[in-house]
Short mmCIF file of C-alpha atoms in Angstrom, two decimals:
data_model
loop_
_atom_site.label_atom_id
_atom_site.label_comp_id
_atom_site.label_asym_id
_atom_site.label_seq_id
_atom_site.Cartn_x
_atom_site.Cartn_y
_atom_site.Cartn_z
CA UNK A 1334 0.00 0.00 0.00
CA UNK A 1335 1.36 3.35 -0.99
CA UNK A 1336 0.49 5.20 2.17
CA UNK A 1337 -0.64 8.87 1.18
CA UNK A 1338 0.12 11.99 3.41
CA UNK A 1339 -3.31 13.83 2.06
CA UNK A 1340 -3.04 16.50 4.68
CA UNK A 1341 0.81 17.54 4.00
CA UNK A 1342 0.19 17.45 0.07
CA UNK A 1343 -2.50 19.98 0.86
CA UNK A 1344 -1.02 22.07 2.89
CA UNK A 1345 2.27 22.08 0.76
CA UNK A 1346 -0.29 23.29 -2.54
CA UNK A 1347 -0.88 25.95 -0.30
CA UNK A 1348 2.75 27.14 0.33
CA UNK A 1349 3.19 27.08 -2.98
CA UNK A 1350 0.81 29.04 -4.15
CA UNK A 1351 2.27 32.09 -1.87
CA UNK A 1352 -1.49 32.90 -0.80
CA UNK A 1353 -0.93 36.21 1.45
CA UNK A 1354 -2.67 34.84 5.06
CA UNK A 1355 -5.19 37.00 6.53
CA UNK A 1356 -6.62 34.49 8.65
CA UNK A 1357 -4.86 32.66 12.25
CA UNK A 1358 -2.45 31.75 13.30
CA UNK A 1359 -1.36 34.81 14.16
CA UNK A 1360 2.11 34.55 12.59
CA UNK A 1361 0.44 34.38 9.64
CA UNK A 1362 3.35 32.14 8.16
CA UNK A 1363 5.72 35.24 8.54
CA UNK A 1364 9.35 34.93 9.70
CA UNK A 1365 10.40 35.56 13.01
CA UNK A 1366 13.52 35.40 14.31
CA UNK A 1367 12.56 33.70 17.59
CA UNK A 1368 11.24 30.64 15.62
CA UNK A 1369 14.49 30.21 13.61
CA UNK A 1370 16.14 27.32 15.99
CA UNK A 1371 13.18 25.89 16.78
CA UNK A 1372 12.11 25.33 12.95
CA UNK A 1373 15.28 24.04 12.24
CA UNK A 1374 15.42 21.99 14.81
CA UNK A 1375 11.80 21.05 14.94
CA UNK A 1376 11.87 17.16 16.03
CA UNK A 1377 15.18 17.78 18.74
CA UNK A 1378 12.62 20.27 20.83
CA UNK A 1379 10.08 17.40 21.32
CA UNK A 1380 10.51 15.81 24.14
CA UNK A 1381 8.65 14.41 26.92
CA UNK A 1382 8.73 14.52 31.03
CA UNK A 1383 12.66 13.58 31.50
CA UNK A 1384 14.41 14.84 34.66
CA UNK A 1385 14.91 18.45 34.31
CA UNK A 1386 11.69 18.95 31.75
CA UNK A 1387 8.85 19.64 34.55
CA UNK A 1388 5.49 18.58 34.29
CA UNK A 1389 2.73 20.22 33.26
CA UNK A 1390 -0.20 18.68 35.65
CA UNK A 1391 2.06 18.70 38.28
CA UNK A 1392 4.94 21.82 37.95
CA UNK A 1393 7.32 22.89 39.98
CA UNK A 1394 10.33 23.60 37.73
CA UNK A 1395 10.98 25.19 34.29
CA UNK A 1396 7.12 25.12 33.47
CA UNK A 1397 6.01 27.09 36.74
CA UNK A 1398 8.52 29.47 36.00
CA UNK A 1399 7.44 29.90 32.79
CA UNK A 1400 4.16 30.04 33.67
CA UNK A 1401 4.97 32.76 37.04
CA UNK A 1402 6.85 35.11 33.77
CA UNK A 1403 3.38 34.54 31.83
CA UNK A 1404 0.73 35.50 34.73
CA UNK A 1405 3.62 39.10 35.22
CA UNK A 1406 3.04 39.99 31.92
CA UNK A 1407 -0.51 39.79 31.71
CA UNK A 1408 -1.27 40.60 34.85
CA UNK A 1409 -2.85 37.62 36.81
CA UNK A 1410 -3.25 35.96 40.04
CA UNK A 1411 -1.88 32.66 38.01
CA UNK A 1412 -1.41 31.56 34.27
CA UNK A 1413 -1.61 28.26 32.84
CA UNK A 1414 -1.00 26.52 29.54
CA UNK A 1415 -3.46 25.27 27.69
CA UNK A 1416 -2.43 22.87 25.27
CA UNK A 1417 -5.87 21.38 24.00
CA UNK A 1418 -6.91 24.91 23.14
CA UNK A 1419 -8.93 27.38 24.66
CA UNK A 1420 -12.35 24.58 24.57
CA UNK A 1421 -10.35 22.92 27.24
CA UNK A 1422 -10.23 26.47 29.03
CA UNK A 1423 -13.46 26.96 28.74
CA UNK A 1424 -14.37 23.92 29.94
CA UNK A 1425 -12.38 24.18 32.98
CA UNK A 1426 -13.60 27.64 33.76
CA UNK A 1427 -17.47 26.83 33.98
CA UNK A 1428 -17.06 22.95 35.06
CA UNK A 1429 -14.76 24.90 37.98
CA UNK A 1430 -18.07 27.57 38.73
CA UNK A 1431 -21.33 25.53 37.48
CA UNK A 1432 -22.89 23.08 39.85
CA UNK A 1433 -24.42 20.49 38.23
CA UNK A 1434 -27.98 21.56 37.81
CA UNK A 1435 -26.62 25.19 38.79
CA UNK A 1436 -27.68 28.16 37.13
CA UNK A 1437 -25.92 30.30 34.53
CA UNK A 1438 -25.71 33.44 32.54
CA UNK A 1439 -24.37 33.18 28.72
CA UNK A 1440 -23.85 35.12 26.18
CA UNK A 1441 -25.81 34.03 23.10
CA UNK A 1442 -22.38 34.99 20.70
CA UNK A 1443 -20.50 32.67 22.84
CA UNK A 1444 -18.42 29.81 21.32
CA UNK A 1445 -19.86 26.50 20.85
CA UNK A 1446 -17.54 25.18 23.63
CA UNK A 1447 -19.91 26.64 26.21
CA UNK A 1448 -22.87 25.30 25.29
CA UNK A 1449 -21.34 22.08 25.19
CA UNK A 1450 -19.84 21.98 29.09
CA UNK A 1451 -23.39 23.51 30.17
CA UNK A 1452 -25.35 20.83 28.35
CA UNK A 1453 -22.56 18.09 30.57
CA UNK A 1454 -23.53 19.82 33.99
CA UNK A 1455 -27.25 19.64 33.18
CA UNK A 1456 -27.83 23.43 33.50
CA UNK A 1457 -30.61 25.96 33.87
CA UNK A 1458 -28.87 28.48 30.89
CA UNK A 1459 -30.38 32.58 30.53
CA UNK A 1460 -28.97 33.95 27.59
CA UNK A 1461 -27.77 37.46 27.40
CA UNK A 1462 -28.19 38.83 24.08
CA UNK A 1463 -25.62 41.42 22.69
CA UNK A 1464 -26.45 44.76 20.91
CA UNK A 1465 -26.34 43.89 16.73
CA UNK A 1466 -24.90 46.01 14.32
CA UNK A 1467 -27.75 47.97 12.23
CA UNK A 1468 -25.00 48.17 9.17
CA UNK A 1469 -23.96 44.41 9.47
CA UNK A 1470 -27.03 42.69 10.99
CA UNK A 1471 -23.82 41.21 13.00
CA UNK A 1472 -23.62 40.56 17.02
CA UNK A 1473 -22.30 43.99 18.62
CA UNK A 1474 -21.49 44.56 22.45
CA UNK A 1475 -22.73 43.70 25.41
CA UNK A 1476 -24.53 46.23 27.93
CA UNK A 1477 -24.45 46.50 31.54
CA UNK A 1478 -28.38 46.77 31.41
CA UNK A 1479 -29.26 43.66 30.12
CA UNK A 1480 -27.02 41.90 32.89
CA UNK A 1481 -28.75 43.89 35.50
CA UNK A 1482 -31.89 43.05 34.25
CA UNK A 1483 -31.31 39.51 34.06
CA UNK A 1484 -30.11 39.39 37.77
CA UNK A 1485 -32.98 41.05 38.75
CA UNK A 1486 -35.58 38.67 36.80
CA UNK A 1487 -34.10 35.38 36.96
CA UNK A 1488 -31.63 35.83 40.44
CA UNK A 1489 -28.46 35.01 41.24
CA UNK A 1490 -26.55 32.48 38.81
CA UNK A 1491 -23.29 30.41 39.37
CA UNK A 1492 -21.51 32.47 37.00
CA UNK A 1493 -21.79 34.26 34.04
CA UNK A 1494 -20.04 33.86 30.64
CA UNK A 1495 -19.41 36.46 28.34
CA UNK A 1496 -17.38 36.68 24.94
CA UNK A 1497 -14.99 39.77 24.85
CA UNK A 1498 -13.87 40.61 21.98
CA UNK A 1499 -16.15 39.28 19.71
CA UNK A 1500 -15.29 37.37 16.35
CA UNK A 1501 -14.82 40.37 14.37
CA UNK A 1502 -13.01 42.66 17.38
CA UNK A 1503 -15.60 44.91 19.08
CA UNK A 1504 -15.49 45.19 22.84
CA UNK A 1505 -17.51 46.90 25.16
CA UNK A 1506 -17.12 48.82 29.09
CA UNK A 1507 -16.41 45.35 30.35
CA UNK A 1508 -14.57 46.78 33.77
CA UNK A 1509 -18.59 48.12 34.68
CA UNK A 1510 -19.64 44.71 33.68
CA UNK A 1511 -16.98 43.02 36.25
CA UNK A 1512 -17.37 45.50 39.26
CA UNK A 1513 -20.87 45.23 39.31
CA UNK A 1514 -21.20 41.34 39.14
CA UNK A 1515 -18.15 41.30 41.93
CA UNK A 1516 -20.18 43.71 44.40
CA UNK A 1517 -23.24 40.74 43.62
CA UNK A 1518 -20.44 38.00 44.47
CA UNK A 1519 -20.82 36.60 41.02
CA UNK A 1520 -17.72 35.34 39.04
CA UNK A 1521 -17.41 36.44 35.49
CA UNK A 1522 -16.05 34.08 33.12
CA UNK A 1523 -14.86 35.62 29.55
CA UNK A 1524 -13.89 33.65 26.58
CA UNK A 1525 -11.04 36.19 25.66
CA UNK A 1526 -9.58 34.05 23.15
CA UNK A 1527 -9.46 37.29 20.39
CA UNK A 1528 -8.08 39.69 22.65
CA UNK A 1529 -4.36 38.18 23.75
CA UNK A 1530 -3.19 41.35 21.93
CA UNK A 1531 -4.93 43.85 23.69
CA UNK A 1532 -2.03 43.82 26.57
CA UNK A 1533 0.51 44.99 24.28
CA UNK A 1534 -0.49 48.37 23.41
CA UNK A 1535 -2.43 51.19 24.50
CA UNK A 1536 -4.52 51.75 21.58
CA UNK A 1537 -6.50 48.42 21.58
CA UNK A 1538 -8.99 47.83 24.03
CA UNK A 1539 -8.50 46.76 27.58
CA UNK A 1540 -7.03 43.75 28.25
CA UNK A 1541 -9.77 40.94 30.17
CA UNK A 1542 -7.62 40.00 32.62
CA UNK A 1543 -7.79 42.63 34.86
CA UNK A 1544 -11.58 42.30 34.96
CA UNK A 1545 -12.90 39.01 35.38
CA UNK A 1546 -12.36 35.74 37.57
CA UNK A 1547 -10.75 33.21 35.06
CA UNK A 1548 -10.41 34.60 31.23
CA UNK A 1549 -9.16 32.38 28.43
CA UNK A 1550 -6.16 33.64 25.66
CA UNK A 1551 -6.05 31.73 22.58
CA UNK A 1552 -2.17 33.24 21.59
CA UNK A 1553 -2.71 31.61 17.92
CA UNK A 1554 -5.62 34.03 16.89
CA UNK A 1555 -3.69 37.21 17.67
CA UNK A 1556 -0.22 36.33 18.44
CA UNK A 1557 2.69 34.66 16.33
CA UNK A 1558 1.82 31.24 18.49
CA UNK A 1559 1.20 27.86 16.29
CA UNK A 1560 -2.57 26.63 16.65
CA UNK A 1561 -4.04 24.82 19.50
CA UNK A 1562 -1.50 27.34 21.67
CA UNK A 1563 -3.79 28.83 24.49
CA UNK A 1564 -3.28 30.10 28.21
CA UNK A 1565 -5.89 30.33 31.37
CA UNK A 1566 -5.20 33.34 33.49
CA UNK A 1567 -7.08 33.51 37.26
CA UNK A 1568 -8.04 37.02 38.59
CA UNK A 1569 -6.51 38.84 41.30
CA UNK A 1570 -10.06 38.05 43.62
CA UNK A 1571 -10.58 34.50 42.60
CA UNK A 1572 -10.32 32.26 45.71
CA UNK A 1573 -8.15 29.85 46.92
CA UNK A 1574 -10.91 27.23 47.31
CA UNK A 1575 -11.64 27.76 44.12
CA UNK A 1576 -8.28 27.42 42.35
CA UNK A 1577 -7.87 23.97 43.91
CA UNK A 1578 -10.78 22.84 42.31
CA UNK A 1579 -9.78 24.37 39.00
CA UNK A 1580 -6.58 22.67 39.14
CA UNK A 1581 -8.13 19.06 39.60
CA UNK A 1582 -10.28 19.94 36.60
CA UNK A 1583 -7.26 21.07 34.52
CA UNK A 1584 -6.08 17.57 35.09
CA UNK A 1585 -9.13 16.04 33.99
CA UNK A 1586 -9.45 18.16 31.00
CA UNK A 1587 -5.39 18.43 29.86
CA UNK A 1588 -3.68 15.55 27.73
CA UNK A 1589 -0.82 13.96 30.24
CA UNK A 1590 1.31 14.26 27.04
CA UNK A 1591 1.40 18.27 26.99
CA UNK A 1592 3.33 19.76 23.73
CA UNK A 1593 6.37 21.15 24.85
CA UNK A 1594 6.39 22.61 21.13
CA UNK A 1595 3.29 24.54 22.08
CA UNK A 1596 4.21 25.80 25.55
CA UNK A 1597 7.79 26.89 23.61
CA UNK A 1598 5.35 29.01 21.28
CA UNK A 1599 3.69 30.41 24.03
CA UNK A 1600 7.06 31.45 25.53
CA UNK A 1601 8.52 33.04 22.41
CA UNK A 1602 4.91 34.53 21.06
CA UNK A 1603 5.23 36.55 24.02
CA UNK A 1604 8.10 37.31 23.94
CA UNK A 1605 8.26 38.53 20.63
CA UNK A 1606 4.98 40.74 21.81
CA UNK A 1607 7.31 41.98 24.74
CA UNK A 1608 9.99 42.74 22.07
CA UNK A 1609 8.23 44.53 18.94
CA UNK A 1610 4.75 44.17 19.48
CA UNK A 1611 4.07 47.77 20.72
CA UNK A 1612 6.12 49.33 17.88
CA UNK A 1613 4.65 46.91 15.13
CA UNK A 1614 0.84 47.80 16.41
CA UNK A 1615 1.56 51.53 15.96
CA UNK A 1616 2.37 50.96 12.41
CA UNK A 1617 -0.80 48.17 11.59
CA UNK A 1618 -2.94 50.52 13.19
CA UNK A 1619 -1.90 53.31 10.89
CA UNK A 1620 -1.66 51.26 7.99
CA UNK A 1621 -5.59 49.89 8.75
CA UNK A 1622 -6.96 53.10 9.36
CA UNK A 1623 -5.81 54.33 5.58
CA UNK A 1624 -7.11 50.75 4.36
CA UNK A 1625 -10.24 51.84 6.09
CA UNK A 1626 -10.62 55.12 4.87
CA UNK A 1627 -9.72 54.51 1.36
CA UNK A 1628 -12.35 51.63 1.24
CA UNK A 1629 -15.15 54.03 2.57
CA UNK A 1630 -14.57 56.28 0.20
CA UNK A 1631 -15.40 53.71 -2.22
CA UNK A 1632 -18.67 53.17 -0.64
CA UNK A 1633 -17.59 49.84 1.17
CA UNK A 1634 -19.20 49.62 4.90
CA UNK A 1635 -16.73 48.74 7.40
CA UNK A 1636 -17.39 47.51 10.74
CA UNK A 1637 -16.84 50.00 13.27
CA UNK A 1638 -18.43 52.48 15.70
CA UNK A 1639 -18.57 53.93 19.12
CA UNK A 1640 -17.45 50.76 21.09
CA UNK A 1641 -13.92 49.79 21.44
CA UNK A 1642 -12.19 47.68 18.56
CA UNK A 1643 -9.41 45.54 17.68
CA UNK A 1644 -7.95 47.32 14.63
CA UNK A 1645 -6.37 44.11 13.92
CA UNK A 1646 -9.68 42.63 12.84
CA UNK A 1647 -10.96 44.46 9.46
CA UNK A 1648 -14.52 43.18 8.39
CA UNK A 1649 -16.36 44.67 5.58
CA UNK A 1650 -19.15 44.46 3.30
CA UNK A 1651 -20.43 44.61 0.00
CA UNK A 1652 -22.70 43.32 -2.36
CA UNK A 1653 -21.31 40.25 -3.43
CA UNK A 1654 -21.89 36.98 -0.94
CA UNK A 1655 -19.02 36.83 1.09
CA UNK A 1656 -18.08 33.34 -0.15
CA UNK A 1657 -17.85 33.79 -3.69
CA UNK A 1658 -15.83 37.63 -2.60
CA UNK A 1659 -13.29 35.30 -0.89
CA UNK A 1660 -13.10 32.55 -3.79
CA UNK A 1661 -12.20 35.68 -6.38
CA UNK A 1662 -9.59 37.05 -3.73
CA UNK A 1663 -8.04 33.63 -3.38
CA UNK A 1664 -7.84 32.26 -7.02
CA UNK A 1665 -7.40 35.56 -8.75
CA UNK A 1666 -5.18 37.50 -5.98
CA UNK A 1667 -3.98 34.96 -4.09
CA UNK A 1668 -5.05 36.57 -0.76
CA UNK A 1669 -7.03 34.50 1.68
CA UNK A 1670 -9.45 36.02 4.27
CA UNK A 1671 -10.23 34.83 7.75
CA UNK A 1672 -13.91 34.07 7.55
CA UNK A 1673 -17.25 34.80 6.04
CA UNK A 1674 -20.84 35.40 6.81
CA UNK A 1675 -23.75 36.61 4.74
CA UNK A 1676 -21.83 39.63 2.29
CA UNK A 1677 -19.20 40.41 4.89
CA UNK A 1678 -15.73 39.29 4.89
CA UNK A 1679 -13.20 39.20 7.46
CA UNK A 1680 -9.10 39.79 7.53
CA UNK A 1681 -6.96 39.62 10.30
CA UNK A 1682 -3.68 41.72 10.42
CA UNK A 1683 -0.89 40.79 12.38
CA UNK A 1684 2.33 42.32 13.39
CA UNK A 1685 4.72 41.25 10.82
CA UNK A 1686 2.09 42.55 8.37
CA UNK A 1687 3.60 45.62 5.96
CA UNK A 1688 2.26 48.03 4.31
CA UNK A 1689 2.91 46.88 1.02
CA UNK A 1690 0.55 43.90 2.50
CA UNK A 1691 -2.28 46.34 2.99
CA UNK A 1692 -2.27 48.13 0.08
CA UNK A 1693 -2.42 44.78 -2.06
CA UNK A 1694 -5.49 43.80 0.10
#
């Protein structure tokens, strides 16, 4: 039998068609120096738990410290690695809060990872509806109203689950959000996975960690991390109590065979954020903003408005169906977009991103 490696033969028409990535992982296929030994050296860097290598269920050597660097940048109680993804985050966040046959708050944009952990505990769900977009017909932001609201009607919940950013980068006053549900001794949950970035410079939104109980990073949307790379950060006021339980769930949750690949992306993704990431958002910003203008003045809506955004994330419509606008981009440009949905069409802009990269798009 001539065994056939059908996923590397597609991925390797890909590479050589030199598509320009707007879509994760957030390196976007881009060189970085950081990477350079560890892509050369690729199969020497995966190794297992050998004497000196830590473990990740049970740390106490060069992963803790790794992860004790990770919770000082971001600014968290603790930080763990995730390396089954931010689902697995999720999952340990609400199996941590819920009760089985507890009560809890969602979103209705959240990810499909919560509704599958809340359908496991059996739970009495009240969904929270965001604002929509009148120009998109597209989930919005949330409001501190409609939480209120839903407090008062249906009482106290477990905890309550909210998506911040959304899909397409639009945030909301989520520090209100969090300081109200703490003075109600309610933990907030937020599936941050889109907003990793938003540490890293001053002119994206506020970063999630500082206001909620546990909030999930996926660093392969929106930093140069490899897929599947993801962290768990705790908040400052999340108890003791409760961090022992979430611990025995990451256990229950986490492979015992833990990439040390991934948690090596993790380290240099931030690290690389640390290094130029400031600098390089300054310029992406700037170059987005003339993208932006450019393509309103040829009557092409762009997603935007009052609320906070991730200029990273560029969505836009028009009057061709989103799918058959990215099929053109791809076979006749060679540019590949993120997502789509109805006639919009999203890119995601990285760092390493140039102008010249831009402009083309």
């Amino acid at each position: 039998m001539n065994y056939k490696t059908y996923i590397f033969d597609e991925i390797q028409k890909y590479i050589d068609d030199d598509i320009l990535r707007f879509h994760m992982p957030g390196h976007y296929a881009k060189n970085f120096k950081e990477y350079k030994t560890l892509g050369k050296n690729l199969l020497k860097y995966d190794v297992t738990e050998i004497p000196g290598m830590d473990n990740l269920q049970d740390s106490n050597g060069v992963i803790k410290k790794s992860m004790e660097q990770l919770a000082k940048v971001f600014g968290a109680k603790q930080s763990f690695y995730l390396v089954n993804g931010s689902t697995s985050g999720i999952h340990i966040a609400v199996d941590t809060l819920l009760s089985d046959g507890g009560k809890v708050f969602v979103a209705r944009n959240s990810h499909k990872s919560v509704k599958n952990i809340i359908q496991k505990k059996s739970a009495e769900v009240k969904y929270i509806y965001p604002e929509i977009d009148e120009t998109f017909g597209l989930d919005s932001h949330m409001e501190l109203g409609g939480i209120v609201k839903a407090v008062e009607k249906y009482g106290k919940p477990d905890a309550v689950v909210l998506t911040y950013p959304n899909y397409y980068g639009r945030c909301y006053d989520l520090e209100s959000i969090y300081n109200y549900l703490h003075s109600q001794d309610i933990p907030l949950i937020v599936d941050s996975a889109h907003g990793a970035s938003f540490g890293f410079s001053d002119e994206l939104p506020k970063s999630a960690v500082q206001f909620s109980d546990i909030c999930i990073h996926s660093l392969h949307k929106t930093l140069p991390a490899l897929t599947q790379v993801s962290v768990l950060h705790i908040g400052k006021n999340f108890s003791e109590q409760k961090l022992e339980t979430l611990k025995k769930n990451m256990e229950f949750y986490l492979t015992t065979s833990p990439s040390y690949i991934f948690m090596i992306s993790a380290e240099i993704s931030v690290k690389i954020m640390q290094n130029i990431g400031e600098e390089n958002l300054k310029k992406i910003k700037k170059y987005v903003d003339s993208a932006k203008k450019k393509l309103k003045e040829n009557k092409i809506d762009v997603y935007g408005g009052e609320q906070p955004q991730d200029f990273c994330k560029l969505l836009i419509q028009t009057d061709i169906a989103g799918e058959k606008f990215s099929e053109i981009l791809r076979k006749k440009y060679k540019i590949q977009c993120e997502m789509t949905i109805g006639n919009a069409i999203l890119f995601m802009v990285g760092i390493k991103h140039t102008k010249k990269d831009i402009e083309y798009l």
